[in-house]
Every structure is written in C-alpha cells, then in structure tokens.
C-alpha cells in the first residue's frame, strides 16, 4: 500500500510542478521541487491520524496555495514546509543553511506554533504576514475537509478552534476567498 501512496504523492506533486511551469520560471519550479523533496524527506517517518504518509498534507496545502489562491513560488514553498520545524527535528538554522529565502523563513517562523502560546494568539500573530495567513488558511481548509476521508469511520467534525481561526483569517483578507468546494484531491 505504501508504494501506492508514494505514486499518488509523486503524481500530485508532479502535476503541481507541471502547472507551475506554465506560470513561473524554471528556476522557481526547481525551488518548488527542492522544497517538496526536503519536506518529503523530513516528514518521511510520519503518518497522519488516518495512517497515510504525512507528506500528503503539505502537498495538499501547497496545491491549494498554488491552484486555488494562485500564489507564487515563496508561498508554495512555505506551504510545503509549513510543518517541518514544528513536527520534525529540522530547525530554522537548517532551513536557512539549505538556502530558503528570508521571506519563506519569516512566514515559517510565524506558522510554527509554539505550544506555550494559546492557539488563537498564535493565529492572531501570524495573521500580520500575508504569506503566513494564506498558508494557514489553506492548512486549515485541508485539515477540516472531512470529504477526503469519506470511508474513514473515525472522521470527526472540525475542531471549533480551527473553525474560529479560519473565520478570523478570512475576515482579514482584502477579497474573500471561497474555500467551500475544493477543486482537486490528492487521489485524482
């Protein structure tokens, strides 16, 4: 089954890269590929609660950022990497050493939740950075999408704190974004 996941994940990422080749330079697409590979390696031992490889989540978030929000390379890179420091042994110094851009690192610092900070305070703090805000909105959208696990008997309604956070972040957007209907899925 893991091989099937590997193929799905790679196909989904490749589809994103192909779409971005139409919109950005080959150098920027190479940066996307590097961020994906880095995140894939960093998250390789991790699983989601569903048992799926964790990297599925950052790929889905990156696709929302790229395809629904239609943002550029740095926000997509931040989406791929948004849980790396929080959920792995990778540090910001490691990311800096890897050559990730300061704009990406700034967004990632805000997206990394220090558990000593109340969740709503964390969301409020990251909301000042447009990249962090949009990546967090995409992250919340994916985490709250129960349609992706229709056959999972353990599916629960989204946590109220996520609903409140998404509502707050949406209110800060200059133009509202309709997240109600995802236009893609990892297994398409």
Short mmCIF file of C-alpha atoms in Angstrom, two decimals, residues 100-175:
data_model
loop_
_atom_site.label_atom_id
_atom_site.label_comp_id
_atom_site.label_asym_id
_atom_site.label_seq_id
_atom_site.Cartn_x
_atom_site.Cartn_y
_atom_site.Cartn_z
CA UNK A 100 15.44 29.01 1.67
CA UNK A 101 14.56 32.66 1.11
CA UNK A 102 14.16 35.10 4.04
CA UNK A 103 10.52 35.73 3.06
CA UNK A 104 9.81 32.00 3.31
CA UNK A 105 11.63 31.72 6.64
CA UNK A 106 9.70 34.68 8.06
CA UNK A 107 6.38 33.05 7.14
CA UNK A 108 7.54 29.69 8.54
CA UNK A 109 8.55 31.26 11.85
CA UNK A 110 5.02 32.63 12.18
CA UNK A 111 3.42 29.35 11.04
CA UNK A 112 5.33 27.29 13.61
CA UNK A 113 3.10 27.04 16.67
CA UNK A 114 4.90 27.30 19.99
CA UNK A 115 2.72 25.14 22.25
CA UNK A 116 3.29 27.61 25.10
CA UNK A 117 1.25 30.16 23.12
CA UNK A 118 -2.53 29.88 23.08
CA UNK A 119 -3.81 28.77 19.68
CA UNK A 120 -5.89 31.91 18.99
CA UNK A 121 -2.93 34.13 19.98
CA UNK A 122 -0.71 32.16 17.59
CA UNK A 123 -3.22 32.61 14.75
CA UNK A 124 -3.58 36.32 15.53
CA UNK A 125 0.23 36.76 15.45
CA UNK A 126 0.67 35.00 12.10
CA UNK A 127 -2.18 36.96 10.52
CA UNK A 128 0.02 40.04 10.02
CA UNK A 129 2.08 38.25 7.35
CA UNK A 130 0.10 37.73 4.11
CA UNK A 131 2.02 34.57 3.15
CA UNK A 132 1.66 33.01 6.60
CA UNK A 133 -2.02 33.99 6.70
CA UNK A 134 -2.80 32.41 3.32
CA UNK A 135 -0.81 29.25 4.02
CA UNK A 136 -2.56 28.89 7.38
CA UNK A 137 -5.95 29.32 5.70
CA UNK A 138 -5.03 26.57 3.21
CA UNK A 139 -3.74 24.40 6.07
CA UNK A 140 -6.99 24.81 7.97
CA UNK A 141 -9.03 24.14 4.86
CA UNK A 142 -7.25 20.86 4.26
CA UNK A 143 -7.37 19.79 7.92
CA UNK A 144 -11.10 20.50 8.10
CA UNK A 145 -12.01 18.79 4.81
CA UNK A 146 -13.78 15.65 6.00
CA UNK A 147 -14.77 14.74 2.42
CA UNK A 148 -11.24 13.48 1.83
CA UNK A 149 -11.88 10.68 4.31
CA UNK A 150 -15.44 9.68 3.45
CA UNK A 151 -14.78 6.00 4.16
CA UNK A 152 -12.95 6.60 7.44
CA UNK A 153 -15.20 5.66 10.38
CA UNK A 154 -13.12 7.86 12.71
CA UNK A 155 -13.91 11.11 10.86
CA UNK A 156 -14.90 13.86 13.24
CA UNK A 157 -16.25 17.32 12.70
CA UNK A 158 -13.57 20.02 12.54
CA UNK A 159 -12.35 21.34 15.87
CA UNK A 160 -14.09 24.56 16.84
CA UNK A 161 -10.74 26.33 17.29
CA UNK A 162 -9.95 25.64 13.62
CA UNK A 163 -13.32 26.97 12.50
CA UNK A 164 -12.81 30.13 14.58
CA UNK A 165 -9.26 30.57 13.27
CA UNK A 166 -10.33 30.24 9.65
CA UNK A 167 -13.17 32.70 10.18
CA UNK A 168 -10.78 35.22 11.74
CA UNK A 169 -8.19 34.84 8.95
CA UNK A 170 -10.82 35.11 6.20
CA UNK A 171 -12.09 38.35 7.75
CA UNK A 172 -8.61 39.84 7.31
CA UNK A 173 -8.47 39.08 3.59
CA UNK A 174 -8.89 42.09 1.28
CA UNK A 175 -11.05 39.96 -1.02
#
